[in-house]
Short mmCIF file of C-alpha atoms in Angstrom, two decimals:
data_model
loop_
_atom_site.label_atom_id
_atom_site.label_comp_id
_atom_site.label_asym_id
_atom_site.label_seq_id
_atom_site.Cartn_x
_atom_site.Cartn_y
_atom_site.Cartn_z
CA LEU A 476 -42.78 -89.34 15.22
CA LEU A 477 -41.72 -89.37 18.88
CA GLN A 478 -38.18 -90.10 17.77
CA GLU A 479 -38.13 -86.98 15.39
CA ALA A 480 -39.85 -84.95 18.27
CA LEU A 481 -36.95 -85.95 20.73
CA THR A 482 -34.28 -85.31 18.52
CA ASP A 483 -35.45 -81.87 17.56
CA LEU A 484 -35.74 -81.11 21.29
CA ALA A 485 -32.14 -82.59 21.75
CA ARG A 486 -30.82 -79.99 18.38
CA HIS A 487 -32.97 -76.99 20.19
CA LYS A 488 -31.30 -77.33 23.14
CA ALA A 489 -27.69 -77.46 21.72
CA ASP A 490 -28.39 -74.50 19.49
CA ALA A 491 -29.72 -72.77 22.89
CA GLU A 492 -26.61 -73.49 24.66
CA VAL A 493 -24.49 -72.21 21.70
CA ASN A 494 -26.37 -69.44 21.16
CA ASN A 495 -25.95 -68.37 24.97
CA ARG A 496 -22.35 -69.16 25.24
CA PRO A 497 -20.25 -66.33 26.71
CA THR A 498 -18.34 -64.03 24.20
CA ASP A 499 -15.43 -61.46 25.28
CA LEU A 500 -15.61 -58.26 23.50
CA VAL A 501 -13.07 -55.78 23.36
CA ASN A 502 -14.82 -52.61 22.18
CA PRO A 503 -16.09 -51.99 24.53
CA SER A 504 -14.92 -54.34 26.79
CA GLU A 505 -17.52 -56.80 28.01
CA GLN A 506 -19.30 -60.21 28.02
CA VAL A 507 -22.21 -60.99 25.93
CA PRO A 508 -24.14 -64.26 24.94
CA GLN A 509 -22.94 -65.21 21.17
CA PHE A 510 -25.97 -64.71 19.64
CA LYS A 511 -25.93 -60.68 20.69
CA VAL A 512 -22.49 -60.68 18.66
CA LYS A 513 -22.83 -57.58 15.86
CA THR A 514 -20.66 -57.37 13.04
CA GLY A 515 -17.82 -54.77 13.80
CA LYS A 516 -17.24 -55.98 17.40
CA ILE A 517 -13.55 -56.78 17.92
CA ILE A 518 -13.83 -60.36 19.90
CA ARG A 519 -11.29 -61.92 22.10
CA VAL A 520 -10.85 -65.93 21.64
CA LEU A 521 -8.83 -68.08 23.87
CA ASN A 522 -7.00 -71.28 23.30
CA GLY A 523 -9.39 -74.09 22.90
CA ASP A 524 -12.43 -72.00 22.33
CA GLN A 525 -14.71 -72.32 19.45
CA ILE A 526 -14.82 -69.14 17.21
CA PRO A 527 -18.13 -67.28 17.76
CA ALA A 528 -18.57 -65.74 14.47
CA ASP A 529 -16.51 -65.30 11.03
CA LEU A 530 -13.47 -63.22 12.12
CA VAL A 531 -10.77 -61.27 10.48
CA ILE A 532 -7.81 -61.62 12.70
CA LEU A 533 -6.40 -58.49 13.82
CA ALA A 534 -3.75 -59.71 16.42
CA THR A 535 -2.70 -63.16 18.39
CA SER A 536 -0.13 -63.96 20.91
CA THR A 537 2.28 -64.85 18.28
CA GLU A 538 5.05 -62.29 17.29
CA ALA A 539 4.03 -63.00 13.61
CA ASN A 540 0.30 -62.29 14.47
CA SER A 541 -0.39 -65.90 13.21
CA CYS A 542 -2.52 -68.63 14.62
CA TYR A 543 -3.56 -72.21 14.18
CA ILE A 544 -7.49 -73.43 14.09
CA ASP A 545 -8.78 -76.86 13.81
CA THR A 546 -11.88 -77.01 10.97
CA ALA A 547 -12.95 -80.66 11.54
CA SER A 548 -16.50 -79.40 12.47
CA ILE A 549 -16.72 -77.21 9.25
CA ASP A 550 -14.86 -79.39 6.35
CA GLY A 551 -13.79 -82.41 8.22
CA GLU A 552 -10.06 -81.94 8.16
CA THR A 553 -8.23 -82.70 11.31
CA SER A 554 -4.81 -81.15 10.42
CA LEU A 555 -4.37 -77.80 11.88
CA LYS A 556 -4.33 -74.91 9.74
CA ILE A 557 -2.35 -71.73 10.01
CA ARG A 558 -4.19 -68.43 9.53
CA ARG A 559 -2.70 -64.85 10.03
CA ALA A 560 -3.14 -61.11 10.72
CA PRO A 561 -2.96 -59.24 7.24
CA GLN A 562 0.08 -57.53 7.00
CA LEU A 563 0.78 -53.87 6.57
CA GLU A 564 3.82 -52.31 4.37
CA HIS A 565 4.30 -50.00 6.98
CA PRO A 566 3.10 -52.05 10.20
CA LEU A 567 1.48 -49.67 13.04
CA THR A 568 3.62 -49.92 16.84
CA TRP A 569 1.16 -52.42 18.08
CA MET A 570 1.52 -55.08 15.02
CA THR A 571 5.49 -55.32 15.74
CA GLU A 572 5.17 -55.98 19.46
CA ALA A 573 7.51 -58.84 20.67
CA ALA A 574 5.98 -61.88 22.18
CA PRO A 575 4.84 -62.29 25.21
CA LYS A 576 2.46 -59.11 24.36
CA ASP A 577 1.10 -57.07 27.10
CA GLU A 578 -2.74 -58.16 26.33
CA HIS A 579 -4.01 -55.46 28.44
CA GLN A 580 -2.47 -52.73 26.62
CA LEU A 581 -3.48 -54.36 23.18
CA HIS A 582 -7.09 -54.10 24.59
CA ALA A 583 -6.88 -50.54 25.32
CA ILE A 584 -5.68 -49.85 21.61
CA MET A 585 -8.44 -52.04 20.06
CA GLU A 586 -11.16 -50.13 21.98
CA GLU A 587 -10.21 -47.24 20.18
CA LEU A 588 -9.21 -48.69 16.90
CA GLU A 589 -11.08 -47.50 13.94
CA GLY A 590 -11.08 -48.90 10.35
CA VAL A 591 -13.29 -49.81 7.39
CA VAL A 592 -13.44 -53.46 5.98
CA GLU A 593 -15.35 -54.19 2.38
CA CYS A 594 -15.78 -57.89 1.58
CA ASP A 595 -18.12 -60.22 -0.21
CA PRO A 596 -21.64 -60.44 0.83
CA PRO A 597 -22.22 -63.44 3.25
CA ASN A 598 -21.89 -66.25 1.25
CA GLU A 599 -21.44 -70.41 1.80
CA HIS A 600 -17.95 -70.70 0.34
CA ILE A 601 -15.50 -71.87 3.12
CA ASN A 602 -12.41 -71.58 0.78
CA SER A 603 -13.32 -68.08 -0.62
CA PHE A 604 -13.07 -64.69 1.06
CA THR A 605 -12.05 -61.72 -0.88
CA GLY A 606 -11.87 -58.02 0.82
CA THR A 607 -9.89 -55.00 1.93
CA LEU A 608 -9.10 -53.50 5.12
CA LYS A 609 -8.39 -50.04 5.82
CA TYR A 610 -6.76 -48.32 9.37
CA ALA A 611 -7.87 -45.15 10.34
CA GLN A 612 -4.47 -44.49 11.44
CA CYS A 613 -2.61 -45.03 7.96
CA ASP A 614 -3.82 -44.79 4.49
CA GLU A 615 -2.51 -48.28 3.12
CA LEU A 616 -5.45 -50.36 1.79
CA VAL A 617 -4.60 -54.00 2.68
CA PRO A 618 -6.39 -56.94 0.54
CA LEU A 619 -7.77 -59.70 2.76
CA SER A 620 -8.20 -63.55 1.76
CA LYS A 621 -9.40 -66.49 3.34
CA ASP A 622 -5.89 -66.99 5.08
CA HIS A 623 -7.01 -63.76 7.33
CA VAL A 624 -10.07 -65.19 8.03
CA VAL A 625 -11.34 -67.90 10.98
CA LEU A 626 -14.42 -69.28 10.54
CA ARG A 627 -17.25 -69.78 13.06
CA GLY A 628 -17.10 -73.46 14.30
CA SER A 629 -13.51 -73.66 14.29
CA SER A 630 -11.33 -74.19 17.18
CA LEU A 631 -8.50 -71.78 18.54
CA HIS A 632 -4.93 -73.72 18.87
CA THR A 633 -3.30 -70.37 19.98
CA ASP A 634 -3.14 -68.55 23.15
CA TRP A 635 -5.34 -65.97 22.25
CA LEU A 636 -6.69 -63.94 19.36
CA LEU A 637 -8.13 -60.72 18.57
CA GLY A 638 -10.70 -60.74 15.45
CA LEU A 639 -12.84 -58.51 14.06
CA ALA A 640 -16.50 -59.83 13.48
CA ILE A 641 -17.41 -59.55 9.56
CA TYR A 642 -20.76 -62.21 9.65
CA THR A 643 -22.39 -63.14 12.61
CA GLY A 644 -25.41 -65.38 13.20
CA GLU A 645 -27.09 -66.92 10.13
CA ASP A 646 -24.78 -64.92 7.99
CA THR A 647 -21.81 -66.96 9.16
CA LYS A 648 -20.52 -69.39 6.39
CA LEU A 649 -21.32 -72.27 8.95
CA ALA A 650 -25.00 -71.34 9.00
CA LEU A 651 -25.30 -70.78 5.46
CA ASN A 652 -23.96 -74.28 4.93
CA ALA A 653 -26.27 -75.68 7.18
CA ARG A 654 -28.91 -78.19 5.54
CA THR A 655 -32.19 -79.62 6.97
CA PRO A 656 -31.47 -83.64 7.42
CA PRO A 657 -33.74 -85.34 4.99
CA GLN A 658 -36.47 -87.45 6.65
CA LYS A 659 -35.20 -91.09 6.52
CA LEU A 660 -38.68 -93.32 6.42
CA SER A 661 -38.75 -96.95 4.96
CA ARG A 662 -41.13 -98.17 2.32
CA LEU A 663 -43.18 -99.96 5.18
CA ASP A 664 -43.37 -96.66 6.88
CA ARG A 665 -44.47 -94.77 3.57
CA VAL A 666 -47.26 -97.26 2.94
CA SER A 667 -48.12 -97.01 6.43
CA ASN A 668 -48.64 -93.15 6.41
CA SER A 669 -50.45 -93.33 3.03
CA VAL A 670 -53.18 -95.79 4.32
CA VAL A 671 -53.71 -94.08 7.57
CA LEU A 672 -54.52 -90.97 5.81
CA ALA A 673 -56.77 -92.74 3.34
CA ILE A 674 -58.56 -94.08 6.44
CA PHE A 675 -58.59 -91.22 8.07
CA GLY A 676 -60.19 -89.10 4.43
CA CYS A 677 -62.75 -92.20 4.11
CA GLN A 678 -64.04 -91.54 8.04
CA ILE A 679 -64.14 -87.67 7.18
CA ALA A 680 -66.08 -88.47 4.06
CA LEU A 681 -68.46 -91.04 5.57
CA ALA A 682 -69.24 -88.54 8.77
CA LEU A 683 -70.04 -85.78 6.55
CA ILE A 684 -72.21 -88.05 4.16
CA THR A 685 -74.09 -89.41 7.23
CA ALA A 686 -74.81 -86.39 8.62
CA GLY A 687 -75.78 -84.98 6.06
CA LEU A 688 -78.27 -87.78 5.10
CA GLN A 689 -79.60 -87.66 8.70
CA GLN A 690 -80.22 -83.89 8.57
CA THR A 691 -82.06 -84.65 5.24
CA PHE A 692 -84.26 -87.39 6.70
CA GLU A 693 -85.03 -85.34 9.83
CA ASP A 694 -86.24 -82.25 7.64
CA LYS A 695 -88.60 -84.46 5.74
CA GLU A 696 -90.03 -86.65 8.37
CA PHE A 697 -89.80 -84.57 11.58
CA GLN A 698 -93.53 -84.57 11.94
CA ASN A 699 -93.91 -88.20 11.83
CA LEU A 700 -91.31 -88.72 14.80
CA TRP A 701 -93.65 -88.84 17.78
CA TYR A 702 -92.13 -91.37 19.18
CA VAL A 703 -88.60 -89.28 19.92
CA GLY A 704 -90.39 -86.83 22.55
CA PHE A 705 -90.19 -83.37 20.45
CA GLN A 706 -92.82 -81.41 20.04
#
């Protein structure tokens, strides 16, 4: 039990550290703890950082608006995967900017960016995503797939990325795939636990029985118990 308590305490500390990790927002420009990130916020992630929420990629440091991510902590695969921003048939001006990009100017554009994303409700399928994206600045409806999404827990291997939070907190695919580890007890531990419970139950039963018998005896013989000093 002590070992399990120590394990739970260490897990709690690790969760608290992750939840309070600073996260850079673009709309508006501020830094908040990861647990305060809300759906619809645009997040800036730097090279080597873990993705704080499930994001639809809007822009990256590359001219093709693509990035490389490491998903080893999610699916165990160590090879880098490529993800890219959804492409419009008639791209907006900021989408075609050549690298190196003016990140400050791009942040200013993102602060005013408006649009609508329609997608699947939160689910645990890490290799599946379906949705659409529509920018307010154009009438084009862009289909979204898993190639346009980076998941919480993966690591970025590109200079920077700007992404729109679609699933946060317990709604992320990583959180929905989390399972409580089963208790690992040996046969001796299980037998010992059963014996301890049986002994405890017998002691409670004996205590109740003896207390009842004592009370019954005192009710019947109290007048004859002159030697105990009660009047």
